[in-house]
Every structure is written in structure tokens, then in C-alpha cells.
mmCIF file of C-alpha atoms in Angstrom:
data_model
loop_
_atom_site.group_PDB
_atom_site.id
_atom_site.type_symbol
_atom_site.label_atom_id
_atom_site.label_comp_id
_atom_site.label_asym_id
_atom_site.label_seq_id
_atom_site.Cartn_x
_atom_site.Cartn_y
_atom_site.Cartn_z
ATOM 1 C CA UNK A 1 -49.069 28.687 -9.202
ATOM 2 C CA UNK A 2 -47.136 25.540 -10.469
ATOM 3 C CA UNK A 3 -50.291 23.732 -12.316
ATOM 4 C CA UNK A 4 -49.809 22.341 -15.317
ATOM 5 C CA UNK A 5 -50.010 25.058 -18.428
ATOM 6 C CA UNK A 6 -53.085 24.710 -20.929
ATOM 7 C CA UNK A 7 -52.029 25.904 -24.587
ATOM 8 C CA UNK A 8 -54.764 26.528 -27.033
ATOM 9 C CA UNK A 9 -55.149 27.453 -30.392
ATOM 10 C CA UNK A 10 -57.317 30.285 -30.488
ATOM 11 C CA UNK A 11 -57.386 34.010 -32.296
ATOM 12 C CA UNK A 12 -56.624 37.550 -30.636
ATOM 13 C CA UNK A 13 -60.570 38.170 -30.434
ATOM 14 C CA UNK A 14 -61.220 35.288 -28.456
ATOM 15 C CA UNK A 15 -58.055 35.977 -26.149
ATOM 16 C CA UNK A 16 -59.088 39.556 -24.998
ATOM 17 C CA UNK A 17 -62.682 38.015 -24.711
ATOM 18 C CA UNK A 18 -61.260 35.098 -22.333
ATOM 19 C CA UNK A 19 -60.210 37.056 -19.688
ATOM 20 C CA UNK A 20 -63.273 40.072 -20.206
ATOM 21 C CA UNK A 21 -66.015 37.251 -19.627
ATOM 22 C CA UNK A 22 -63.865 35.682 -16.468
ATOM 23 C CA UNK A 23 -63.674 39.511 -15.371
ATOM 24 C CA UNK A 24 -67.096 40.930 -15.920
ATOM 25 C CA UNK A 25 -70.510 41.068 -14.835
ATOM 26 C CA UNK A 26 -71.889 42.879 -17.519
ATOM 27 C CA UNK A 27 -71.364 43.396 -21.085
ATOM 28 C CA UNK A 28 -73.148 45.709 -23.276
ATOM 29 C CA UNK A 29 -72.161 44.466 -26.922
ATOM 30 C CA UNK A 30 -73.366 45.886 -30.707
ATOM 31 C CA UNK A 31 -71.102 44.315 -33.856
ATOM 32 C CA UNK A 32 -68.660 45.889 -35.633
ATOM 33 C CA UNK A 33 -65.855 44.605 -37.931
ATOM 34 C CA UNK A 34 -63.277 43.162 -36.689
ATOM 35 C CA UNK A 35 -64.038 43.143 -33.110
ATOM 36 C CA UNK A 36 -67.724 41.336 -33.742
ATOM 37 C CA UNK A 37 -66.178 37.744 -32.441
ATOM 38 C CA UNK A 38 -65.238 39.300 -29.238
ATOM 39 C CA UNK A 39 -68.936 40.231 -28.185
ATOM 40 C CA UNK A 40 -70.154 36.841 -29.760
ATOM 41 C CA UNK A 41 -68.047 34.918 -27.838
ATOM 42 C CA UNK A 42 -69.307 36.563 -24.491
ATOM 43 C CA UNK A 43 -72.704 35.791 -25.781
ATOM 44 C CA UNK A 44 -72.452 32.298 -26.943
ATOM 45 C CA UNK A 45 -70.522 31.448 -23.369
ATOM 46 C CA UNK A 46 -73.395 33.428 -21.402
ATOM 47 C CA UNK A 47 -75.965 31.271 -23.372
ATOM 48 C CA UNK A 48 -74.031 28.332 -22.552
ATOM 49 C CA UNK A 49 -74.331 29.121 -18.723
ATOM 50 C CA UNK A 50 -70.781 29.436 -18.518
ATOM 51 C CA UNK A 51 -69.523 31.276 -15.373
ATOM 52 C CA UNK A 52 -67.414 34.127 -14.244
ATOM 53 C CA UNK A 53 -64.627 34.307 -11.980
ATOM 54 C CA UNK A 54 -67.239 34.317 -9.140
ATOM 55 C CA UNK A 55 -69.227 31.682 -10.512
ATOM 56 C CA UNK A 56 -72.193 33.578 -12.217
ATOM 57 C CA UNK A 57 -73.367 34.176 -15.533
ATOM 58 C CA UNK A 58 -72.690 37.593 -16.946
ATOM 59 C CA UNK A 59 -75.075 39.865 -18.490
ATOM 60 C CA UNK A 60 -74.694 40.088 -21.893
ATOM 61 C CA UNK A 61 -76.579 42.687 -23.900
ATOM 62 C CA UNK A 62 -76.985 43.401 -27.724
ATOM 63 C CA UNK A 63 -77.924 46.995 -28.140
ATOM 64 C CA UNK A 64 -79.197 48.674 -31.375
ATOM 65 C CA UNK A 65 -75.986 51.002 -31.985
ATOM 66 C CA UNK A 66 -72.700 51.506 -30.272
ATOM 67 C CA UNK A 67 -73.665 54.614 -28.662
ATOM 68 C CA UNK A 68 -76.397 52.700 -26.660
ATOM 69 C CA UNK A 69 -73.594 50.099 -25.597
ATOM 70 C CA UNK A 70 -71.507 52.814 -24.219
ATOM 71 C CA UNK A 71 -74.673 54.017 -22.493
ATOM 72 C CA UNK A 72 -75.521 50.858 -21.109
ATOM 73 C CA UNK A 73 -71.845 50.348 -19.923
ATOM 74 C CA UNK A 74 -71.972 53.572 -18.161
ATOM 75 C CA UNK A 75 -75.012 53.137 -15.999
ATOM 76 C CA UNK A 76 -74.009 49.629 -15.533
ATOM 77 C CA UNK A 77 -71.080 50.726 -13.643
ATOM 78 C CA UNK A 78 -72.775 53.706 -11.951
ATOM 79 C CA UNK A 79 -74.941 50.547 -10.609
ATOM 80 C CA UNK A 80 -71.545 48.977 -9.345
ATOM 81 C CA UNK A 81 -71.193 46.155 -11.610
ATOM 82 C CA UNK A 82 -68.042 45.207 -13.413
ATOM 83 C CA UNK A 83 -68.632 46.237 -16.891
ATOM 84 C CA UNK A 84 -67.277 46.044 -20.534
ATOM 85 C CA UNK A 85 -67.995 46.333 -24.047
ATOM 86 C CA UNK A 86 -65.979 45.556 -27.610
ATOM 87 C CA UNK A 87 -65.443 47.632 -30.535
ATOM 88 C CA UNK A 88 -63.797 49.489 -33.256
ATOM 89 C CA UNK A 89 -63.278 52.311 -35.869
ATOM 90 C CA UNK A 90 -66.605 54.391 -35.739
ATOM 91 C CA UNK A 91 -68.239 52.545 -33.487
ATOM 92 C CA UNK A 92 -65.583 53.390 -30.852
ATOM 93 C CA UNK A 93 -66.057 57.064 -31.811
ATOM 94 C CA UNK A 94 -70.011 56.624 -31.015
ATOM 95 C CA UNK A 95 -68.608 56.006 -27.745
ATOM 96 C CA UNK A 96 -66.606 58.785 -26.839
ATOM 97 C CA UNK A 97 -69.273 61.095 -25.168
ATOM 98 C CA UNK A 98 -70.140 58.465 -22.756
ATOM 99 C CA UNK A 99 -66.171 57.767 -22.361
ATOM 100 C CA UNK A 100 -65.796 61.370 -21.321
ATOM 101 C CA UNK A 101 -68.176 60.772 -18.718
ATOM 102 C CA UNK A 102 -67.100 57.679 -17.550
ATOM 103 C CA UNK A 103 -63.356 58.676 -17.354
ATOM 104 C CA UNK A 104 -64.526 62.294 -15.487
ATOM 105 C CA UNK A 105 -66.032 60.285 -12.659
ATOM 106 C CA UNK A 106 -63.346 58.275 -12.636
ATOM 107 C CA UNK A 107 -64.926 54.949 -12.869
ATOM 108 C CA UNK A 108 -62.667 51.485 -13.626
ATOM 109 C CA UNK A 109 -63.620 49.945 -16.687
ATOM 110 C CA UNK A 110 -61.786 48.038 -19.552
ATOM 111 C CA UNK A 111 -63.333 48.496 -23.358
ATOM 112 C CA UNK A 112 -61.285 46.021 -25.379
ATOM 113 C CA UNK A 113 -60.538 47.600 -28.868
ATOM 114 C CA UNK A 114 -59.375 45.981 -32.312
ATOM 115 C CA UNK A 115 -57.599 48.949 -33.623
ATOM 116 C CA UNK A 116 -59.223 49.802 -37.493
ATOM 117 C CA UNK A 117 -59.189 52.564 -39.698
ATOM 118 C CA UNK A 118 -61.786 55.004 -40.188
ATOM 119 C CA UNK A 119 -63.667 56.005 -43.166
ATOM 120 C CA UNK A 120 -62.223 58.854 -44.669
ATOM 121 C CA UNK A 121 -61.336 59.321 -48.614
ATOM 122 C CA UNK A 122 -63.182 55.720 -48.770
ATOM 123 C CA UNK A 123 -64.433 52.824 -45.951
ATOM 124 C CA UNK A 124 -61.698 50.427 -44.753
ATOM 125 C CA UNK A 125 -62.525 47.636 -42.343
ATOM 126 C CA UNK A 126 -58.736 46.991 -42.171
ATOM 127 C CA UNK A 127 -56.127 47.498 -39.208
ATOM 128 C CA UNK A 128 -54.724 50.594 -38.222
ATOM 129 C CA UNK A 129 -54.560 53.031 -35.201
ATOM 130 C CA UNK A 130 -56.899 55.747 -36.310
ATOM 131 C CA UNK A 131 -59.898 55.019 -34.346
ATOM 132 C CA UNK A 132 -57.709 54.790 -31.039
ATOM 133 C CA UNK A 133 -56.037 58.024 -31.571
ATOM 134 C CA UNK A 134 -58.952 59.772 -31.837
ATOM 135 C CA UNK A 135 -59.472 58.505 -28.002
ATOM 136 C CA UNK A 136 -55.846 59.775 -26.591
ATOM 137 C CA UNK A 137 -57.413 62.879 -25.456
ATOM 138 C CA UNK A 138 -60.504 61.795 -23.196
ATOM 139 C CA UNK A 139 -58.873 60.622 -20.069
ATOM 140 C CA UNK A 140 -58.874 56.683 -20.919
ATOM 141 C CA UNK A 141 -55.531 54.780 -19.771
ATOM 142 C CA UNK A 142 -54.445 53.325 -23.241
ATOM 143 C CA UNK A 143 -52.575 49.741 -23.431
ATOM 144 C CA UNK A 144 -50.982 48.209 -26.723
ATOM 145 C CA UNK A 145 -51.045 44.595 -27.366
ATOM 146 C CA UNK A 146 -48.383 43.180 -30.180
ATOM 147 C CA UNK A 147 -49.786 39.525 -30.490
ATOM 148 C CA UNK A 148 -52.167 37.220 -29.744
ATOM 149 C CA UNK A 149 -50.600 36.196 -26.395
ATOM 150 C CA UNK A 150 -50.175 39.870 -25.223
ATOM 151 C CA UNK A 151 -54.075 40.002 -26.064
ATOM 152 C CA UNK A 152 -54.658 37.735 -23.085
ATOM 153 C CA UNK A 153 -52.139 38.729 -20.829
ATOM 154 C CA UNK A 154 -52.474 42.721 -21.077
ATOM 155 C CA UNK A 155 -56.296 42.178 -21.230
ATOM 156 C CA UNK A 156 -55.991 41.012 -17.582
ATOM 157 C CA UNK A 157 -52.845 43.154 -16.597
ATOM 158 C CA UNK A 158 -56.065 46.116 -17.516
ATOM 159 C CA UNK A 159 -58.687 45.036 -15.738
ATOM 160 C CA UNK A 160 -56.053 44.739 -12.143
ATOM 161 C CA UNK A 161 -54.903 48.216 -13.167
ATOM 162 C CA UNK A 162 -58.344 49.888 -13.650
ATOM 163 C CA UNK A 163 -59.605 48.774 -10.438
ATOM 164 C CA UNK A 164 -56.493 50.090 -8.306
ATOM 165 C CA UNK A 165 -56.150 53.090 -10.796
ATOM 166 C CA UNK A 166 -59.502 54.504 -11.045
ATOM 167 C CA UNK A 167 -58.910 55.367 -14.416
ATOM 168 C CA UNK A 168 -60.393 53.351 -17.302
ATOM 169 C CA UNK A 169 -58.580 51.459 -19.674
ATOM 170 C CA UNK A 170 -58.713 50.796 -23.512
ATOM 171 C CA UNK A 171 -57.084 47.603 -24.476
ATOM 172 C CA UNK A 172 -56.174 47.732 -28.021
ATOM 173 C CA UNK A 173 -54.908 45.356 -30.798
ATOM 174 C CA UNK A 174 -54.448 45.846 -34.341
ATOM 175 C CA UNK A 175 -57.679 45.090 -36.210
ATOM 176 C CA UNK A 176 -57.498 41.316 -38.101
ATOM 177 C CA UNK A 177 -53.573 40.940 -37.993
ATOM 178 C CA UNK A 178 -53.430 40.837 -34.200
ATOM 179 C CA UNK A 179 -57.551 39.942 -33.626
ATOM 180 C CA UNK A 180 -57.821 37.009 -36.137
ATOM 181 C CA UNK A 181 -54.365 36.213 -36.427
ATOM 182 C CA UNK A 182 -54.577 32.640 -34.773
ATOM 183 C CA UNK A 183 -51.750 31.343 -32.454
ATOM 184 C CA UNK A 184 -50.829 29.273 -29.924
ATOM 185 C CA UNK A 185 -51.452 30.879 -26.678
ATOM 186 C CA UNK A 186 -50.919 29.507 -23.001
ATOM 187 C CA UNK A 187 -54.318 30.387 -21.092
ATOM 188 C CA UNK A 188 -54.322 32.255 -17.999
ATOM 189 C CA UNK A 189 -55.501 29.592 -15.252
ATOM 190 C CA UNK A 190 -58.297 31.253 -13.200
ATOM 191 C CA UNK A 191 -56.130 31.321 -10.120
ATOM 192 C CA UNK A 192 -54.204 33.484 -11.772
ATOM 193 C CA UNK A 193 -56.748 35.674 -12.724
ATOM 194 C CA UNK A 194 -58.311 35.475 -9.268
ATOM 195 C CA UNK A 195 -54.372 36.471 -7.702
ATOM 196 C CA UNK A 196 -54.601 39.290 -9.761
ATOM 197 C CA UNK A 197 -57.878 40.580 -9.373
ATOM 198 C CA UNK A 198 -58.486 42.305 -5.667
ATOM 199 C CA UNK A 199 -61.570 41.144 -4.119
ATOM 200 C CA UNK A 200 -61.218 44.428 -2.104
ATOM 201 C CA UNK A 201 -61.044 46.622 -4.848
ATOM 202 C CA UNK A 202 -64.061 45.286 -6.550
ATOM 203 C CA UNK A 203 -65.653 45.877 -3.268
ATOM 204 C CA UNK A 204 -64.427 49.664 -3.103
ATOM 205 C CA UNK A 205 -65.822 49.759 -7.068
ATOM 206 C CA UNK A 206 -69.250 48.739 -5.610
ATOM 207 C CA UNK A 207 -69.452 50.890 -2.914
ATOM 208 C CA UNK A 208 -68.843 54.150 -5.172
ATOM 209 C CA UNK A 209 -72.180 52.592 -7.075
ATOM 210 C CA UNK A 210 -75.343 55.489 -7.461
ATOM 211 C CA UNK A 211 -77.289 53.995 -4.109
ATOM 212 C CA UNK A 212 -80.607 55.085 -2.790
ATOM 213 C CA UNK A 213 -79.422 54.035 0.710
ATOM 214 C CA UNK A 214 -76.299 56.376 0.396
ATOM 215 C CA UNK A 215 -77.420 59.263 -1.139
ATOM 216 C CA UNK A 216 -74.429 61.255 -3.603
ATOM 217 C CA UNK A 217 -74.656 63.745 -6.025
ATOM 218 C CA UNK A 218 -73.380 62.980 -9.122
ATOM 219 C CA UNK A 219 -73.748 64.487 -13.007
ATOM 220 C CA UNK A 220 -74.106 67.644 -12.143
ATOM 221 C CA UNK A 221 -73.604 70.760 -14.078
ATOM 222 C CA UNK A 222 -70.870 73.083 -12.750
ATOM 223 C CA UNK A 223 -69.954 76.746 -13.723
ATOM 224 C CA UNK A 224 -66.271 78.571 -14.205
ATOM 225 C CA UNK A 225 -65.784 78.878 -10.068
ATOM 226 C CA UNK A 226 -65.732 74.933 -9.512
ATOM 227 C CA UNK A 227 -65.648 73.139 -13.130
ATOM 228 C CA UNK A 228 -62.184 74.092 -13.714
ATOM 229 C CA UNK A 229 -60.953 72.804 -10.071
ATOM 230 C CA UNK A 230 -62.699 69.796 -10.638
ATOM 231 C CA UNK A 231 -61.025 68.657 -13.760
ATOM 232 C CA UNK A 232 -57.801 69.386 -12.185
ATOM 233 C CA UNK A 233 -58.748 67.482 -9.135
ATOM 234 C CA UNK A 234 -57.907 64.143 -11.244
ATOM 235 C CA UNK A 235 -54.562 64.763 -11.974
ATOM 236 C CA UNK A 236 -53.329 62.720 -9.073
ATOM 237 C CA UNK A 237 -54.588 59.442 -10.228
ATOM 238 C CA UNK A 238 -53.307 60.059 -13.926
ATOM 239 C CA UNK A 239 -49.917 60.760 -12.387
ATOM 240 C CA UNK A 240 -50.243 57.726 -10.260
ATOM 241 C CA UNK A 241 -50.912 55.446 -13.088
ATOM 242 C CA UNK A 242 -47.922 54.152 -15.220
ATOM 243 C CA UNK A 243 -46.471 53.062 -11.732
ATOM 244 C CA UNK A 244 -49.845 51.477 -11.062
ATOM 245 C CA UNK A 245 -49.597 49.492 -14.213
ATOM 246 C CA UNK A 246 -46.002 48.848 -13.543
ATOM 247 C CA UNK A 247 -46.384 47.320 -10.377
ATOM 248 C CA UNK A 248 -49.122 45.006 -12.228
ATOM 249 C CA UNK A 249 -47.029 44.278 -15.186
ATOM 250 C CA UNK A 250 -44.715 42.954 -12.229
ATOM 251 C CA UNK A 251 -46.852 40.987 -10.418
ATOM 252 C CA UNK A 252 -48.166 39.753 -13.519
ATOM 253 C CA UNK A 253 -44.592 38.547 -14.543
ATOM 254 C CA UNK A 254 -44.261 36.484 -11.083
ATOM 255 C CA UNK A 255 -47.511 34.627 -11.461
ATOM 256 C CA UNK A 256 -46.807 33.478 -15.145
ATOM 257 C CA UNK A 257 -43.195 33.945 -16.047
ATOM 258 C CA UNK A 258 -43.878 36.490 -18.787
ATOM 259 C CA UNK A 259 -42.729 39.748 -18.123
ATOM 260 C CA UNK A 260 -44.055 43.219 -19.264
ATOM 261 C CA UNK A 261 -42.744 46.923 -18.909
ATOM 262 C CA UNK A 262 -44.995 50.081 -20.042
ATOM 263 C CA UNK A 263 -42.098 50.814 -22.344
ATOM 264 C CA UNK A 264 -40.036 47.832 -23.402
ATOM 265 C CA UNK A 265 -36.721 47.801 -25.359
ATOM 266 C CA UNK A 266 -35.455 45.080 -27.121
ATOM 267 C CA UNK A 267 -31.906 45.550 -29.326
ATOM 268 C CA UNK A 268 -28.411 46.287 -28.278
ATOM 269 C CA UNK A 269 -27.714 48.084 -25.481
ATOM 270 C CA UNK A 270 -25.584 50.505 -26.920
ATOM 271 C CA UNK A 271 -27.856 51.055 -29.929
ATOM 272 C CA UNK A 272 -27.319 54.453 -31.726
ATOM 273 C CA UNK A 273 -30.316 54.098 -33.993
ATOM 274 C CA UNK A 274 -33.598 53.358 -32.192
ATOM 275 C CA UNK A 275 -37.092 52.943 -33.539
ATOM 276 C CA UNK A 276 -40.343 53.581 -31.324
ATOM 277 C CA UNK A 277 -43.316 51.803 -32.601
ATOM 278 C CA UNK A 278 -46.408 49.895 -31.204
ATOM 279 C CA UNK A 279 -48.819 47.255 -32.147
ATOM 280 C CA UNK A 280 -48.349 44.134 -34.376
ATOM 281 C CA UNK A 281 -45.433 45.870 -36.195
ATOM 282 C CA UNK A 282 -43.154 45.560 -33.009
ATOM 283 C CA UNK A 283 -42.959 41.719 -33.775
ATOM 284 C CA UNK A 284 -41.662 42.653 -37.355
ATOM 285 C CA UNK A 285 -39.208 45.122 -36.197
ATOM 286 C CA UNK A 286 -38.036 42.996 -33.598
ATOM 287 C CA UNK A 287 -36.950 40.261 -35.813
ATOM 288 C CA UNK A 288 -35.435 42.807 -38.274
ATOM 289 C CA UNK A 289 -33.213 43.517 -35.476
ATOM 290 C CA UNK A 290 -32.352 40.586 -34.632
ATOM 291 C CA UNK A 291 -31.044 39.648 -38.051
ATOM 292 C CA UNK A 292 -29.274 43.230 -38.663
ATOM 293 C CA UNK A 293 -27.465 42.867 -34.927
ATOM 294 C CA UNK A 294 -25.994 39.671 -36.041
ATOM 295 C CA UNK A 295 -24.212 41.971 -39.064
ATOM 296 C CA UNK A 296 -22.966 44.146 -36.256
ATOM 297 C CA UNK A 297 -25.368 46.897 -36.487
ATOM 298 C CA UNK A 298 -26.228 49.038 -33.375
ATOM 299 C CA UNK A 299 -30.063 49.010 -33.026
ATOM 300 C CA UNK A 300 -33.019 48.644 -30.989
ATOM 301 C CA UNK A 301 -36.657 49.344 -30.752
ATOM 302 C CA UNK A 302 -38.600 50.671 -28.084
ATOM 303 C CA UNK A 303 -41.987 48.849 -27.865
ATOM 304 C CA UNK A 304 -45.062 51.309 -26.508
ATOM 305 C CA UNK A 305 -47.352 49.399 -24.384
ATOM 306 C CA UNK A 306 -49.010 51.949 -22.218
ATOM 307 C CA UNK A 307 -49.540 54.666 -24.526
ATOM 308 C CA UNK A 308 -51.627 56.712 -22.196
ATOM 309 C CA UNK A 309 -50.962 58.109 -19.723
ATOM 310 C CA UNK A 310 -47.749 58.709 -21.695
ATOM 311 C CA UNK A 311 -44.694 58.484 -19.250
ATOM 312 C CA UNK A 312 -41.591 59.901 -19.563
ATOM 313 C CA UNK A 313 -40.021 58.345 -16.702
ATOM 314 C CA UNK A 314 -40.568 55.032 -18.199
ATOM 315 C CA UNK A 315 -39.396 55.805 -21.550
ATOM 316 C CA UNK A 316 -36.596 56.942 -20.600
ATOM 317 C CA UNK A 317 -35.570 54.053 -18.225
ATOM 318 C CA UNK A 318 -36.259 52.006 -21.649
ATOM 319 C CA UNK A 319 -34.506 54.468 -24.014
ATOM 320 C CA UNK A 320 -30.238 53.514 -24.444
ATOM 321 C CA UNK A 321 -28.489 56.963 -23.558
ATOM 322 C CA UNK A 322 -26.487 56.468 -26.478
ATOM 323 C CA UNK A 323 -29.490 56.509 -28.962
ATOM 324 C CA UNK A 324 -27.965 59.161 -31.980
ATOM 325 C CA UNK A 325 -31.163 58.856 -33.969
ATOM 326 C CA UNK A 326 -34.659 57.986 -33.572
ATOM 327 C CA UNK A 327 -37.449 56.852 -35.712
ATOM 328 C CA UNK A 328 -40.895 57.108 -34.525
ATOM 329 C CA UNK A 329 -43.537 55.340 -36.496
ATOM 330 C CA UNK A 330 -47.529 56.209 -36.053
ATOM 331 C CA UNK A 331 -50.072 53.887 -37.621
ATOM 332 C CA UNK A 332 -52.342 56.964 -37.872
ATOM 333 C CA UNK A 333 -52.791 59.914 -40.192
ATOM 334 C CA UNK A 334 -53.716 63.360 -38.466
ATOM 335 C CA UNK A 335 -54.322 65.935 -41.642
ATOM 336 C CA UNK A 336 -53.375 69.146 -40.885
ATOM 337 C CA UNK A 337 -50.514 68.478 -37.813
ATOM 338 C CA UNK A 338 -46.878 68.466 -38.334
ATOM 339 C CA UNK A 339 -46.530 65.400 -37.117
ATOM 340 C CA UNK A 340 -48.505 62.089 -35.920
ATOM 341 C CA UNK A 341 -49.288 61.575 -32.041
ATOM 342 C CA UNK A 342 -46.587 59.488 -30.993
ATOM 343 C CA UNK A 343 -43.781 61.080 -32.346
ATOM 344 C CA UNK A 344 -45.315 64.439 -31.021
ATOM 345 C CA UNK A 345 -45.126 62.561 -28.004
ATOM 346 C CA UNK A 346 -41.602 61.144 -27.906
ATOM 347 C CA UNK A 347 -40.341 65.041 -29.146
ATOM 348 C CA UNK A 348 -41.918 66.400 -26.274
ATOM 349 C CA UNK A 349 -40.523 63.946 -23.991
ATOM 350 C CA UNK A 350 -37.307 64.183 -25.399
ATOM 351 C CA UNK A 351 -37.367 67.915 -25.095
ATOM 352 C CA UNK A 352 -38.247 67.976 -21.543
ATOM 353 C CA UNK A 353 -35.720 65.376 -20.941
ATOM 354 C CA UNK A 354 -32.751 67.227 -22.456
ATOM 355 C CA UNK A 355 -33.452 70.047 -20.646
ATOM 356 C CA UNK A 356 -33.704 68.685 -17.372
ATOM 357 C CA UNK A 357 -31.517 66.084 -17.903
ATOM 358 C CA UNK A 358 -32.788 62.771 -18.016
ATOM 359 C CA UNK A 359 -31.521 62.396 -21.317
ATOM 360 C CA UNK A 360 -27.637 63.311 -22.402
ATOM 361 C CA UNK A 361 -28.240 65.056 -25.590
ATOM 362 C CA UNK A 362 -31.327 65.751 -28.388
ATOM 363 C CA UNK A 363 -30.866 63.248 -30.855
ATOM 364 C CA UNK A 364 -31.923 63.499 -34.570
ATOM 365 C CA UNK A 365 -36.094 62.604 -34.466
ATOM 366 C CA UNK A 366 -38.091 61.654 -37.562
ATOM 367 C CA UNK A 367 -41.627 60.631 -37.442
ATOM 368 C CA UNK A 368 -43.026 58.269 -40.297
ATOM 369 C CA UNK A 369 -46.444 56.875 -41.243
ATOM 370 C CA UNK A 370 -46.742 52.772 -41.967
ATOM 371 C CA UNK A 371 -49.278 50.489 -42.036
ATOM 372 C CA UNK A 372 -52.552 52.379 -42.701
ATOM 373 C CA UNK A 373 -55.615 50.096 -43.712
ATOM 374 C CA UNK A 374 -53.358 47.328 -42.803
ATOM 375 C CA UNK A 375 -50.951 47.594 -45.575
ATOM 376 C CA UNK A 376 -47.884 45.617 -45.700
ATOM 377 C CA UNK A 377 -45.121 46.208 -43.308
ATOM 378 C CA UNK A 378 -42.318 43.616 -44.019
ATOM 379 C CA UNK A 379 -39.148 43.177 -42.384
ATOM 380 C CA UNK A 380 -37.087 45.089 -45.773
ATOM 381 C CA UNK A 381 -39.395 48.238 -44.947
ATOM 382 C CA UNK A 382 -38.244 47.967 -41.374
#
């Protein structure tokens, strides 16, 4: 893989669309700010006859709603096609019923989401994690990207991982802050994409399609005598998923030189204060940490990449054992809860980790909200 590196100046949406287009056969789209550009790029490239990785031109269909887009994706996946869509905010919420089915049927796909506020006291088109956090219980793996380069890299890692794990992936990055940020990006060459995507796993995906030549029962109604067992039967796929993602990230690192882990740690190896966060805010925190470490501060950050399934094993591999105080920052608000989602996950993992001996002692843990609707998050705040 020693070909000359190609650098391009693009935004986060184009970075995601580039990989999605290369690795898909069908894209069912519907415009919603700030993710519309991803679908528009795919539509434009298809109209120009630009081929995907296998030399065919993907079918890009604009539906009449996000619910219709998700239904079309579900149908195309059941026919064995590699399928994707792009969405955000209320549009993502309209896809949830179909997403439950896609996950329940263990179907490989990636949805690319430029994460955005939801309409509550008022509508806001700007970025935070309210939309994706409304999806954390539906059975999709959730991978976060922090920068434009990471959007391209993680899009490919998600596509390779979903084929291996059979768990559908929701790949998200901050709306406007990352989706519209124009940045210098090292493009991923077709040879690397091809090396990451297994033809055998695609064949396996096709073999699971509904086919009158090989009848298979799917989409039934079940009573309590079997539904419970069926719901629990998926556990082994979710338990294996974090290891699948970690192995895929390692493979990607060998091919590109850019290395990721499900949870990445940056900072002092003996930090006593650690912040846990995900998304574009990680970039702010990292610069702040570098500046404060020069002044002798023992601080660090755990950057969450694989949010679902939440892996305590990989979290503890990243978190310094010296941490005495942890601040968990959520870019969402969950009214009525005694803490936001990421905070609760970290709290639960640490309680179990201390009880099992995976972590030495319970640190002080505080949860905080920041950056709703793209509100400023500056180094001073960090």
C-alpha cells in the first residue's frame, strides 16, 4: 500500500459520502440539514455515472420522507444489496421503527448521521448528540468521529465492521461543527477500501437475502413462549462486536498508519483527573490538555469512539488506574434522568469494574452537559 498519498480539501459530509458511495449499491435518501450534502454528493456522483468499488453505479433514490427512506433501505437490505442512507435530527427519529427491524434481523448496514439537536422548547438546526442518543437502545453499534479525517476513516471502519459483526452501525459526527468543516484530508485509496471490505462477507450478506429459490421465514409475529428467547439469542453478536471493531481498527491502522481504538486515551500516563467525552469536543480537550500538561498538570482524556455496544473492557484499557476524579461530558439533555447517557454508562462500568477488581478504587465522578445546539465549547471551558 505504498502508493502516493492523495490529499483533498473537503468537508465532513463529503468525507462520509466518499466512503459510503464506494461501498454501497443502493442509497435511499431524503434531505435534512445538516446531512443533506451527503445524499446530494451520492446523487451527483450517480448521475455522472461514477462507479463504486465494484465498477457499478449505485442506485440513489430520493424518497418522500425519512420514514420512506428507512423502509426502502430495509427492503433493499432484505434483497441482499449493500445499502445506506444519510440523516439527522427528527429525520433519524422517523427511521427508528425500521432500525429496530434491521437490528433485530442482524442485517449489516451503516447509516451516516451528522448529529443534531431535536426540536424541544424550540427548533434548532445546529449540532449536538440528542438525535443519536435517542437511538442508543435500538440495537445498533454507534461509532463517533471527531474530525473530518476521522469521518472518512471511521466510515470505512464501520462498513468493514458491520459485515463482520452483522450488527448494523450508526456512524455519527457533529452536525455543522464537523459535517461542514472544510479540512485537509488524506483520501483513502480504492485499494485500501478493497482490502478492508471482504468479498466473502458480502457474499454471506447476499446469501441471507430473501429469495424465492431458497425460501426462509422472516418477519413473523411471535408469542411470549418464543419472543423472549429470540430477543436474547442476539447477545453473542453484541458481545463479539467491540472485539470486531478493535480488530478492524487495527487492520485499518496497518494499511493507513492512522490508528484508532474503541476508547482512546490522550494525556499524562499517571493522570489523577480525567475527562470522558466524544465528538468534536475531543479536539478542544486535547489541545487544552497539551497546554496544561506543559504546566505540570496530571490530566488526560478518554475519547469515546465505539459508544455502543459500550465495552467496559476497552474503557478500562484506556483509563489510567491513577484517576481519582472523572468528569463525563454529554452533548445531550435527558430531562427527568439523574444523569445523561454517557455519564450513566461510565458510572455503571466503574461500579462493576471496582467490584470485579478491574479498577482499583471508585473515583469521584461528575456528569456535565455542554455544547447543546453547537453552543461554544472553548479551551477555557475545558
